[in-house]
Short mmCIF file of C-alpha atoms and ligand atoms in Angstrom, two decimals:
data_model
loop_
_atom_site.label_atom_id
_atom_site.label_comp_id
_atom_site.label_asym_id
_atom_site.label_seq_id
_atom_site.Cartn_x
_atom_site.Cartn_y
_atom_site.Cartn_z
CA MET A 1 18.87 -12.62 78.48
CA VAL A 2 19.78 -9.64 76.18
CA PRO A 3 22.60 -7.35 77.08
CA LYS A 4 21.48 -3.68 76.91
CA GLY A 5 23.80 -2.39 75.23
CA MET A 6 22.84 -4.22 71.88
CA VAL A 7 18.87 -3.74 72.91
CA ASP A 8 20.38 -0.08 72.03
CA HIS A 9 22.05 -1.26 69.19
CA LEU A 10 19.45 -3.34 67.76
CA LEU A 11 17.20 -0.05 67.61
CA LEU A 12 19.41 1.73 65.82
CA LEU A 13 19.78 -0.59 63.77
CA ILE A 14 16.43 -0.49 62.98
CA GLY A 15 15.92 3.64 62.78
CA ALA A 16 18.80 3.00 60.47
CA LEU A 17 16.70 0.16 58.07
CA LEU A 18 13.79 2.56 58.16
CA VAL A 19 15.10 5.62 57.54
CA MET A 20 16.36 3.65 54.60
CA ASN A 21 13.96 2.85 53.89
CA THR A 22 11.75 5.47 53.24
CA GLN A 23 14.86 7.85 51.76
CA PHE A 24 14.93 4.54 48.78
CA HIS A 25 10.44 4.73 48.48
CA CYS A 26 10.33 9.15 48.97
CA GLU A 27 9.21 10.14 45.34
CA GLY A 28 11.82 13.13 44.36
CA ASN A 29 14.08 12.65 46.77
CA ASP A 30 16.68 12.16 44.25
CA LYS A 31 19.81 12.78 46.12
CA VAL A 32 22.63 10.80 46.17
CA ASP A 33 25.60 10.76 47.94
CA VAL A 34 29.45 10.29 45.99
CA THR A 35 31.55 7.34 47.14
CA ILE A 36 35.14 7.89 47.02
CA LEU A 37 37.10 5.20 45.63
CA GLU A 38 40.07 4.95 47.18
CA SER A 39 40.97 1.45 46.25
CA ALA A 40 41.09 2.39 43.03
CA VAL A 41 43.97 4.61 43.49
CA SER A 42 46.48 1.29 44.18
CA LYS A 43 45.70 -0.01 40.05
CA GLY A 44 46.67 3.73 39.17
CA ALA A 45 42.50 4.42 38.65
CA VAL A 46 42.28 7.68 39.14
CA CYS A 47 41.18 11.27 38.00
CA LEU A 48 43.34 14.05 35.79
CA ASP A 49 44.41 15.30 39.52
CA GLY A 50 45.80 11.76 40.61
CA SER A 51 42.65 11.69 43.12
CA PRO A 52 40.54 8.90 43.52
CA PRO A 53 37.29 8.20 41.17
CA ALA A 54 34.07 8.81 42.64
CA TYR A 55 30.75 7.97 41.46
CA GLN A 56 27.27 8.61 43.18
CA TYR A 57 25.03 5.39 44.20
CA ALA A 58 21.40 4.96 44.53
CA LYS A 59 20.16 1.15 45.60
CA GLY A 60 17.79 -0.71 43.52
CA PHE A 61 14.54 -2.32 45.38
CA GLY A 62 11.86 -4.05 44.98
CA ASP A 63 11.57 -6.43 41.84
CA GLY A 64 14.67 -3.70 40.11
CA ALA A 65 17.26 -4.59 43.15
CA LYS A 66 19.28 -7.16 40.76
CA ASN A 67 18.76 -4.62 37.62
CA TRP A 68 21.48 -2.03 37.21
CA MET A 69 22.42 1.35 35.38
CA VAL A 70 25.34 2.54 34.84
CA TYR A 71 25.63 5.96 33.88
CA LEU A 72 28.70 8.03 32.56
CA GLU A 73 28.33 11.59 33.25
CA GLY A 74 29.60 13.76 30.07
CA GLY A 75 31.33 17.02 30.28
CA GLY A 76 33.76 17.63 26.74
CA TRP A 77 37.29 16.49 26.35
CA CYS A 78 40.88 17.97 27.00
CA ASP A 79 43.29 17.70 24.69
CA SER A 80 46.36 18.30 25.66
CA LYS A 81 49.21 19.10 28.89
CA SER A 82 47.81 23.05 29.41
CA ASP A 83 44.09 22.04 28.80
CA CYS A 84 44.00 19.18 30.73
CA LEU A 85 45.69 20.86 33.79
CA LYS A 86 42.91 23.37 33.97
CA ARG A 87 40.36 21.29 34.77
CA ALA A 88 42.42 18.72 37.49
CA ASN A 89 41.59 21.46 39.73
CA GLU A 90 37.94 21.04 38.32
CA ALA A 91 35.01 18.80 39.36
CA LEU A 92 35.89 17.08 35.83
CA GLY A 93 39.51 16.41 36.55
CA SER A 94 39.13 16.04 40.73
CA SER A 95 37.12 13.59 43.17
CA LYS A 96 38.77 16.64 45.21
CA LYS A 97 36.41 18.99 44.14
CA ILE A 98 33.38 17.08 42.99
CA THR A 99 29.62 17.73 44.27
CA PRO A 100 26.48 15.48 43.98
CA ASN A 101 24.88 15.82 41.03
CA TYR A 102 20.65 15.57 40.94
CA PHE A 103 18.80 11.83 40.68
CA GLY A 104 16.73 13.44 37.75
CA GLY A 105 15.54 11.69 34.27
CA ILE A 106 16.42 8.41 33.53
CA LEU A 107 18.65 8.09 36.76
CA SER A 108 15.64 10.00 38.51
CA GLN A 109 13.44 6.97 41.22
CA SER A 110 10.63 8.65 41.35
CA ARG A 111 7.74 5.92 39.75
CA THR A 112 5.92 9.09 37.35
CA THR A 113 8.95 9.64 35.76
CA ASN A 114 10.79 6.94 35.69
CA LEU A 115 8.15 4.57 35.16
CA ASP A 116 10.94 1.30 33.83
CA PHE A 117 13.90 2.41 35.29
CA TYR A 118 12.94 3.89 38.72
CA ASN A 119 13.94 1.14 41.00
CA TRP A 120 16.76 0.00 39.68
CA ASN A 121 20.42 -0.14 41.38
CA ARG A 122 21.57 4.08 39.95
CA VAL A 123 25.10 4.77 39.23
CA MET A 124 26.54 8.07 38.09
CA VAL A 125 30.11 7.14 37.19
CA ARG A 126 31.56 10.73 37.75
CA TYR A 127 33.82 11.77 35.07
CA CYS A 128 37.19 13.35 35.96
CA ASP A 129 39.98 12.12 33.21
CA GLY A 130 39.19 14.37 30.27
CA SER A 131 39.12 11.37 27.61
CA SER A 132 35.45 9.93 27.56
CA PHE A 133 36.51 6.98 30.24
CA THR A 134 39.18 5.40 27.77
CA GLY A 135 42.97 7.08 28.21
CA ASP A 136 45.66 5.13 29.86
CA VAL A 137 49.22 6.12 29.82
CA GLU A 138 51.38 4.70 32.71
CA GLU A 139 53.66 7.84 32.84
CA ILE A 140 52.71 10.23 35.28
CA ASP A 141 53.73 13.69 34.55
CA GLN A 142 56.76 13.83 37.10
CA GLU A 143 56.34 17.89 37.29
CA THR A 144 52.73 18.81 37.55
CA ASN A 145 51.31 15.48 38.47
CA LEU A 146 48.89 15.13 35.53
CA HIS A 147 47.97 11.22 35.15
CA ARG A 148 45.57 10.11 32.22
CA ARG A 149 44.33 7.23 33.29
CA GLY A 150 39.99 7.15 31.94
CA ALA A 151 40.03 3.71 30.95
CA ARG A 152 41.51 2.52 33.97
CA VAL A 153 38.70 4.48 35.66
CA PHE A 154 36.21 3.26 34.01
CA ASN A 155 36.92 -0.50 34.85
CA ALA A 156 37.95 0.10 38.29
CA ILE A 157 34.96 1.24 39.76
CA VAL A 158 32.83 -1.78 36.97
CA GLU A 159 35.41 -4.00 39.22
CA ASP A 160 33.89 -2.37 42.39
CA LEU A 161 29.58 -2.38 40.62
CA LEU A 162 30.40 -6.23 39.99
CA ALA A 163 31.16 -6.38 44.00
CA LYS A 164 28.79 -4.90 45.41
CA GLY A 165 26.06 -7.01 43.49
CA MET A 166 26.32 -5.91 39.61
CA LYS A 167 27.67 -9.20 38.93
CA ASN A 168 24.68 -11.44 39.80
CA ALA A 169 22.48 -8.88 37.91
CA SER A 170 19.05 -9.79 35.27
CA ASN A 171 19.21 -6.14 33.33
CA VAL A 172 22.23 -4.43 33.12
CA MET A 173 22.62 -0.88 31.42
CA LEU A 174 25.32 1.60 30.04
CA VAL A 175 24.25 4.55 29.53
CA GLY A 176 25.89 8.47 29.25
CA ASN A 177 25.46 11.27 27.63
CA SER A 178 27.85 13.82 25.80
CA ALA A 179 31.21 12.85 26.27
CA GLY A 180 29.38 10.17 28.30
CA GLY A 181 27.20 9.61 25.31
CA LEU A 182 30.60 8.72 23.30
CA ALA A 183 31.99 6.64 26.25
CA THR A 184 29.37 4.69 26.46
CA ILE A 185 29.52 3.56 22.38
CA LEU A 186 33.11 3.11 23.35
CA ASN A 187 33.04 1.14 26.21
CA CYS A 188 30.33 -0.77 25.23
CA ASP A 189 30.90 -4.21 24.22
CA HIS A 190 33.76 -4.20 26.39
CA PHE A 191 31.18 -3.34 29.49
CA ARG A 192 29.53 -6.61 28.21
CA ALA A 193 32.79 -8.59 28.41
CA LEU A 194 33.35 -7.09 32.13
CA VAL A 195 29.32 -8.17 32.84
CA PRO A 196 28.66 -11.89 31.21
CA SER A 197 26.51 -13.63 33.54
CA ALA A 198 23.51 -10.51 33.06
CA SER A 199 20.97 -11.79 31.17
CA LYS A 200 19.83 -8.45 28.78
CA LEU A 201 22.53 -6.02 28.99
CA LYS A 202 22.14 -3.10 26.55
CA CYS A 203 24.03 0.82 26.21
CA ILE A 204 22.17 4.07 25.50
CA ALA A 205 24.03 6.57 24.04
CA ASP A 206 22.29 10.82 24.61
CA SER A 207 23.88 13.32 22.81
CA GLY A 208 27.53 11.27 22.02
CA PHE A 209 26.90 10.85 18.33
CA PHE A 210 29.58 13.84 17.26
CA ILE A 211 30.17 13.89 13.62
CA ARG A 212 32.82 14.29 11.46
CA ALA A 213 30.36 16.16 9.01
CA LYS A 214 33.20 16.34 6.93
CA ASP A 215 32.22 18.51 3.81
CA LEU A 216 30.71 21.09 6.18
CA PRO A 217 32.92 24.47 8.07
CA GLY A 218 35.54 23.34 11.08
CA ALA A 219 35.84 19.85 9.66
CA GLU A 220 39.33 19.34 9.79
CA GLU A 221 39.34 21.23 13.13
CA ARG A 222 36.90 18.80 14.51
CA GLU A 223 39.09 16.25 13.10
CA SER A 224 42.80 17.11 14.55
CA TYR A 225 41.18 18.01 17.86
CA TYR A 226 39.77 14.50 18.24
CA ALA A 227 43.48 13.25 16.80
CA ARG A 228 45.04 15.48 19.20
CA VAL A 229 42.77 13.47 22.42
CA VAL A 230 43.45 10.28 21.02
CA GLU A 231 47.21 10.36 21.26
CA PHE A 232 47.40 12.77 24.15
CA HIS A 233 45.71 10.46 26.23
CA ASN A 234 47.11 7.28 24.14
CA ILE A 235 43.60 5.74 23.56
CA THR A 236 44.27 4.17 19.81
CA ARG A 237 44.97 0.52 21.33
CA PHE A 238 41.75 1.30 22.55
CA LEU A 239 39.80 1.62 20.05
CA PRO A 240 38.57 -1.36 17.97
CA LYS A 241 41.18 -2.92 15.33
CA SER A 242 38.48 -2.78 13.03
CA CYS A 243 38.22 0.93 12.23
CA THR A 244 42.28 1.95 13.54
CA SER A 245 43.25 -1.08 10.20
CA LYS A 246 41.45 1.17 8.37
CA MET A 247 41.86 4.96 8.94
CA ASP A 248 43.92 6.94 11.35
CA PRO A 249 43.39 6.67 15.03
CA GLY A 250 41.93 10.17 15.42
CA LEU A 251 38.73 9.58 12.94
CA CYS A 252 38.00 6.84 14.93
CA PHE A 253 36.98 8.33 17.88
CA PHE A 254 34.23 9.75 15.75
CA PRO A 255 30.80 6.84 16.26
CA GLU A 256 30.19 6.80 12.66
CA ASN A 257 33.43 4.99 12.38
CA LEU A 258 32.80 2.32 14.67
CA VAL A 259 29.33 1.71 15.88
CA GLY A 260 28.78 -0.59 12.25
CA ASP A 261 31.41 -2.91 14.94
CA ILE A 262 29.22 -3.26 17.72
CA GLN A 263 28.10 -6.62 18.83
CA THR A 264 25.98 -4.94 21.83
CA PRO A 265 22.68 -3.28 21.07
CA LEU A 266 22.93 -0.12 21.25
CA PHE A 267 20.56 3.12 21.24
CA LEU A 268 21.35 6.69 19.31
CA LEU A 269 19.42 9.49 21.17
CA ASN A 270 20.26 12.58 19.30
CA SER A 271 19.32 15.49 17.74
CA ALA A 272 19.54 16.28 14.72
CA PHE A 273 20.07 19.78 15.51
CA ASP A 274 22.45 18.90 18.36
CA LYS A 275 23.81 22.23 19.97
CA PHE A 276 26.55 21.75 21.00
CA GLN A 277 27.94 20.84 17.99
CA ILE A 278 26.25 23.27 15.74
CA THR A 279 27.37 25.77 18.65
CA TYR A 280 31.17 24.72 19.25
CA LYS A 281 32.18 21.80 16.30
CA LEU A 282 30.38 24.22 13.38
CA LYS A 283 32.40 27.25 12.20
CA PRO A 284 31.73 29.39 9.34
CA HIS A 285 34.10 31.64 7.92
CA PRO A 286 35.59 33.83 11.18
CA ALA A 287 35.16 37.06 9.60
CA ASP A 288 31.49 35.79 10.11
CA GLU A 289 31.95 35.32 13.76
CA PRO A 290 29.67 37.98 16.08
CA GLN A 291 26.90 37.49 13.37
CA TRP A 292 27.86 33.57 13.73
CA GLN A 293 27.67 33.84 17.95
CA ASN A 294 24.34 35.36 17.38
CA CYS A 295 22.37 33.39 15.39
CA ILE A 296 23.52 30.43 17.14
CA GLN A 297 22.42 31.50 20.37
CA ASN A 298 19.02 33.11 19.08
CA ILE A 299 18.14 30.91 15.41
CA GLY A 300 16.02 33.94 15.10
CA VAL A 301 18.01 36.35 14.31
CA CYS A 302 20.00 34.15 12.21
CA SER A 303 20.55 35.45 7.99
CA PRO A 304 19.35 33.02 5.57
CA GLY A 305 23.30 31.82 4.75
CA GLN A 306 23.41 30.94 8.64
CA LEU A 307 20.33 28.94 8.76
CA GLN A 308 21.46 26.90 5.41
CA ILE A 309 24.47 25.87 7.67
CA ILE A 310 22.13 24.42 10.27
CA ARG A 311 20.26 22.72 8.11
CA ASP A 312 23.06 21.85 5.98
CA PHE A 313 24.50 20.16 9.61
CA ARG A 314 21.28 18.32 9.97
CA THR A 315 21.75 17.18 6.62
CA ALA A 316 24.97 15.65 7.63
CA PHE A 317 23.49 14.43 10.54
CA LEU A 318 21.01 12.21 8.86
CA GLU A 319 23.39 10.87 5.80
CA THR A 320 25.71 10.02 8.80
CA LEU A 321 23.26 7.96 10.45
CA GLN A 322 21.96 5.97 7.16
CA ASP A 323 25.81 5.58 6.72
CA ILE A 324 26.46 3.69 9.42
CA GLY A 325 23.76 0.74 8.25
CA ASN A 326 21.50 -0.86 10.29
CA CYS A 327 21.01 -3.31 12.07
CA SER A 328 17.90 -4.75 13.91
CA SER A 329 19.15 -4.50 17.71
CA ARG A 330 19.35 -0.91 17.30
CA GLY A 331 17.45 1.78 18.83
CA MET A 332 17.46 4.93 17.62
CA PHE A 333 15.25 8.38 18.82
CA ILE A 334 16.56 11.49 17.05
CA ASN A 335 14.75 14.27 16.78
CA SER A 336 15.05 17.98 16.14
CA CYS A 337 15.01 19.95 19.51
CA TYR A 338 18.11 22.67 19.46
CA ILE A 339 18.99 20.77 22.32
CA HIS A 340 22.24 19.03 23.51
CA ASP A 341 21.62 16.50 26.53
CA PHE A 342 18.38 14.42 27.23
CA LEU A 343 18.56 11.68 29.31
CA TRP A 344 18.90 13.08 32.75
CA SER A 345 16.37 16.04 33.04
CA THR A 346 13.19 14.71 33.84
CA ALA A 347 11.47 17.08 31.57
CA ARG A 348 13.51 16.38 28.49
CA TRP A 349 13.06 12.77 29.51
CA ASN A 350 8.98 12.21 30.21
CA GLY A 351 7.81 15.75 30.91
CA ASN A 352 6.44 19.02 28.43
CA GLY A 353 10.41 19.21 27.21
CA SER A 354 10.22 15.76 26.07
CA PRO A 355 10.23 15.74 22.33
CA ARG A 356 8.10 12.85 21.17
CA LEU A 357 8.36 10.99 18.08
CA GLY A 358 5.94 8.43 16.40
CA ASN A 359 3.67 9.84 19.76
CA LYS A 360 6.58 8.20 22.31
CA THR A 361 8.65 10.35 24.78
CA ILE A 362 12.44 9.45 25.59
CA ALA A 363 10.95 7.48 28.58
CA GLN A 364 8.57 5.52 26.61
CA ALA A 365 10.68 4.73 23.20
CA ILE A 366 14.22 3.99 25.29
CA GLY A 367 11.74 1.14 27.81
CA ASP A 368 9.90 -0.60 24.67
CA TRP A 369 13.15 -0.96 23.13
CA TYR A 370 14.77 -1.83 26.20
CA PHE A 371 12.39 -4.38 27.61
CA GLU A 372 11.56 -5.40 23.96
CA ARG A 373 8.04 -4.19 23.93
CA SER A 374 8.71 -2.65 20.62
CA PHE A 375 11.07 -1.88 17.42
CA VAL A 376 12.17 1.76 18.23
CA GLN A 377 14.02 3.59 15.06
CA GLU A 378 12.51 6.63 14.87
CA ILE A 379 13.84 9.91 13.23
CA ASP A 380 12.50 12.28 12.60
CA THR A 381 12.83 13.70 9.10
CA LYS A 382 9.16 16.41 8.88
CA ASN A 383 11.30 19.38 10.65
CA ASP A 384 13.61 20.86 8.66
CA TYR A 385 13.81 24.00 10.96
CA PRO A 386 15.66 23.60 15.05
CA LEU A 387 12.36 22.92 17.42
CA ASN A 388 12.32 24.95 20.35
CA CYS A 389 11.43 22.66 23.01
CA THR A 390 11.23 24.14 26.50
CA ASP A 391 11.80 22.43 29.62
CA SER A 392 8.39 23.47 30.37
C1 NAG B 1 48.84 2.71 26.06
O1 NAG B 1 48.12 2.52 26.14
C2 NAG B 1 48.50 0.71 26.23
C3 NAG B 1 47.59 0.11 26.14
O2 NAG B 1 46.18 0.20 25.86
C4 NAG B 1 49.34 0.43 26.84
O3 NAG B 1 49.85 -1.11 27.05
C5 NAG B 1 50.84 1.14 26.67
O4 NAG B 1 51.82 0.67 27.84
C6 NAG B 1 50.49 1.85 27.02
N1 NAG B 1 51.87 3.40 26.57
C7 NAG B 1 51.58 4.34 27.15
C8 NAG B 1 53.01 4.70 26.57
O5 NAG B 1 51.35 4.20 28.68
C1 NAG B 2 25.43 -13.57 43.57
O1 NAG B 2 25.44 -14.71 43.89
C2 NAG B 2 25.42 -15.92 44.75
C3 NAG B 2 25.22 -16.76 45.18
O2 NAG B 2 23.55 -16.09 44.94
C4 NAG B 2 26.15 -14.76 46.45
O3 NAG B 2 26.77 -16.20 46.64
C5 NAG B 2 27.02 -14.10 45.59
O4 NAG B 2 27.30 -13.57 47.33
C6 NAG B 2 26.54 -12.76 45.25
N1 NAG B 2 27.06 -11.74 44.85
C7 NAG B 2 27.33 -11.09 44.69
C8 NAG B 2 28.14 -9.85 44.58
O5 NAG B 2 26.52 -9.93 45.43
C1 NAG B 3 11.16 29.17 23.54
O1 NAG B 3 9.91 29.10 24.16
C2 NAG B 3 10.38 29.82 24.69
C3 NAG B 3 8.51 30.15 25.97
O2 NAG B 3 8.49 29.88 25.09
C4 NAG B 3 10.75 31.54 24.39
O3 NAG B 3 11.22 32.01 26.40
C5 NAG B 3 12.12 31.16 24.63
O4 NAG B 3 12.25 32.57 23.67
C6 NAG B 3 12.22 30.38 23.23
N1 NAG B 3 13.48 30.26 22.52
C7 NAG B 3 13.14 30.34 20.72
C8 NAG B 3 15.11 30.38 20.42
O5 NAG B 3 12.79 31.21 19.71
C1 NAG B 4 16.19 -0.72 9.84
O1 NAG B 4 15.81 -1.81 9.35
C2 NAG B 4 14.07 -2.48 9.48
C3 NAG B 4 14.08 -3.83 9.00
O2 NAG B 4 14.78 -4.69 9.53
C4 NAG B 4 13.20 -0.76 9.66
O3 NAG B 4 12.02 -1.30 9.70
C5 NAG B 4 13.93 0.39 9.59
O4 NAG B 4 13.39 1.06 8.86
C6 NAG B 4 15.27 0.04 8.83
N1 NAG B 4 15.87 1.37 9.86
C7 NAG B 4 16.44 2.58 9.45
C8 NAG B 4 16.75 3.64 10.13
O5 NAG B 4 16.30 2.63 7.61
C1 NAG B 5 -0.61 9.50 21.34
O1 NAG B 5 -0.78 8.74 23.43
C2 NAG B 5 -1.39 9.48 24.23
C3 NAG B 5 -0.99 9.40 25.61
O2 NAG B 5 0.16 8.46 25.72
C4 NAG B 5 -2.59 8.74 23.84
O3 NAG B 5 -4.00 9.00 24.08
C5 NAG B 5 -3.18 8.63 22.06
O4 NAG B 5 -3.92 8.51 22.00
C6 NAG B 5 -2.12 8.35 21.47
N1 NAG B 5 -2.46 9.64 20.14
C7 NAG B 5 -1.98 8.37 19.07
C8 NAG B 5 -2.17 8.88 17.19
O5 NAG B 5 -2.09 7.34 18.67
#
């Protein structure tokens, strides 16, 4: 005889399971709750404002149940106390301010959108440290409570995911866009070491290939900016010795100076006309500023001289890629869209907004590379004008 209370309890449980089941199988339901990782606080793994770090987790199902995708959110960096304090009051610096991000593109659980990965365990790690998940300063600012602990945040979250099942994963992937793409490059081998039992583990950096372009306008600012980020967040010891033994640590924040040493298979997805880099990192002579603003907002009105600077950026980008050397496990999809960030947008990932190279959308290219269905090193060497890749 089963007590009535227990029957109710069981019915509730079955009901909950049914709800979960529909939730995980319903196409287009890409809302995923935020998990606040309170237990990280005791490890000193916290956001800029000292709040616990956070992630969004969509559980894998079907034949994806043992596969894990860890996605690192992007959002620039902060390079000083005042700059980081501003972020400490926003979602990019405090889990208190976080609202759920939509799971589109490579994170989507729609089979049509995301055939290769839709049923994986998909985790979006929220970015709240301003250092591409690499900072580690013991000292807490007494006056403002500012914390600089990006590397600890990464470790604490990975540790938690390992316990949630990633420890037994077969296929694993570290992914990220923009500052999260750079974080993916910087953390790739480290992540491999944290998940040693995975049978396949690869990294995919979207729009994270920020170039130094030392002969183009703004080089000094690009260099000094990363030098300040590295200094402020105590990143030097995080960076590979193979790089820091050769040059200033600040320069080792430019992927071109370290991807050659990465052992784990890495995919670089980027536009050679990266809109963020052209807009914010490529500054011609200040006297030209207002016209330059018009030009970067609407390529059609650029003067021939301005367009030349933008073309020079592409040339420098492609040359930089050449210089990092080749390796057969590296994947590449270097397109010419005037766009920054591709992976989280469903249209750019696999829809009309996706550039095609070798007749493949980004989703097809990355799926083929990950599962080794084909060799993928696609570089658009033809278009020397930024393409208008619209999302519809
Ligand atoms: C800088 O980071 C290293 C670990 O990478 C740590 O051992 C050292 O204590 C940190 N320095 C400060 C000043 O926090
Ligand atoms: C990993 O698999 C082992 C053996 O099947 C199991 O005992 C353990 O609970 C699993 N660990 C996780 C974190 O799922
Ligand atoms: C890109 O194409 C869309 C749709 O055709 C158009 O609305 C937009 O103005 C174009 N942008 C540029 C910069 O040409
Ligand atoms: C890299 O090497 C492979 C052969 O190992 C070659 O097919 C490919 O074109 C090379 N890629 C680049 C970007 O040079
Ligand atoms: C390009 O891909 C589409 C669909 O994936 C296919 O129908 C078409 O035949 C391909 N074209 C070429 C030239 O391979």
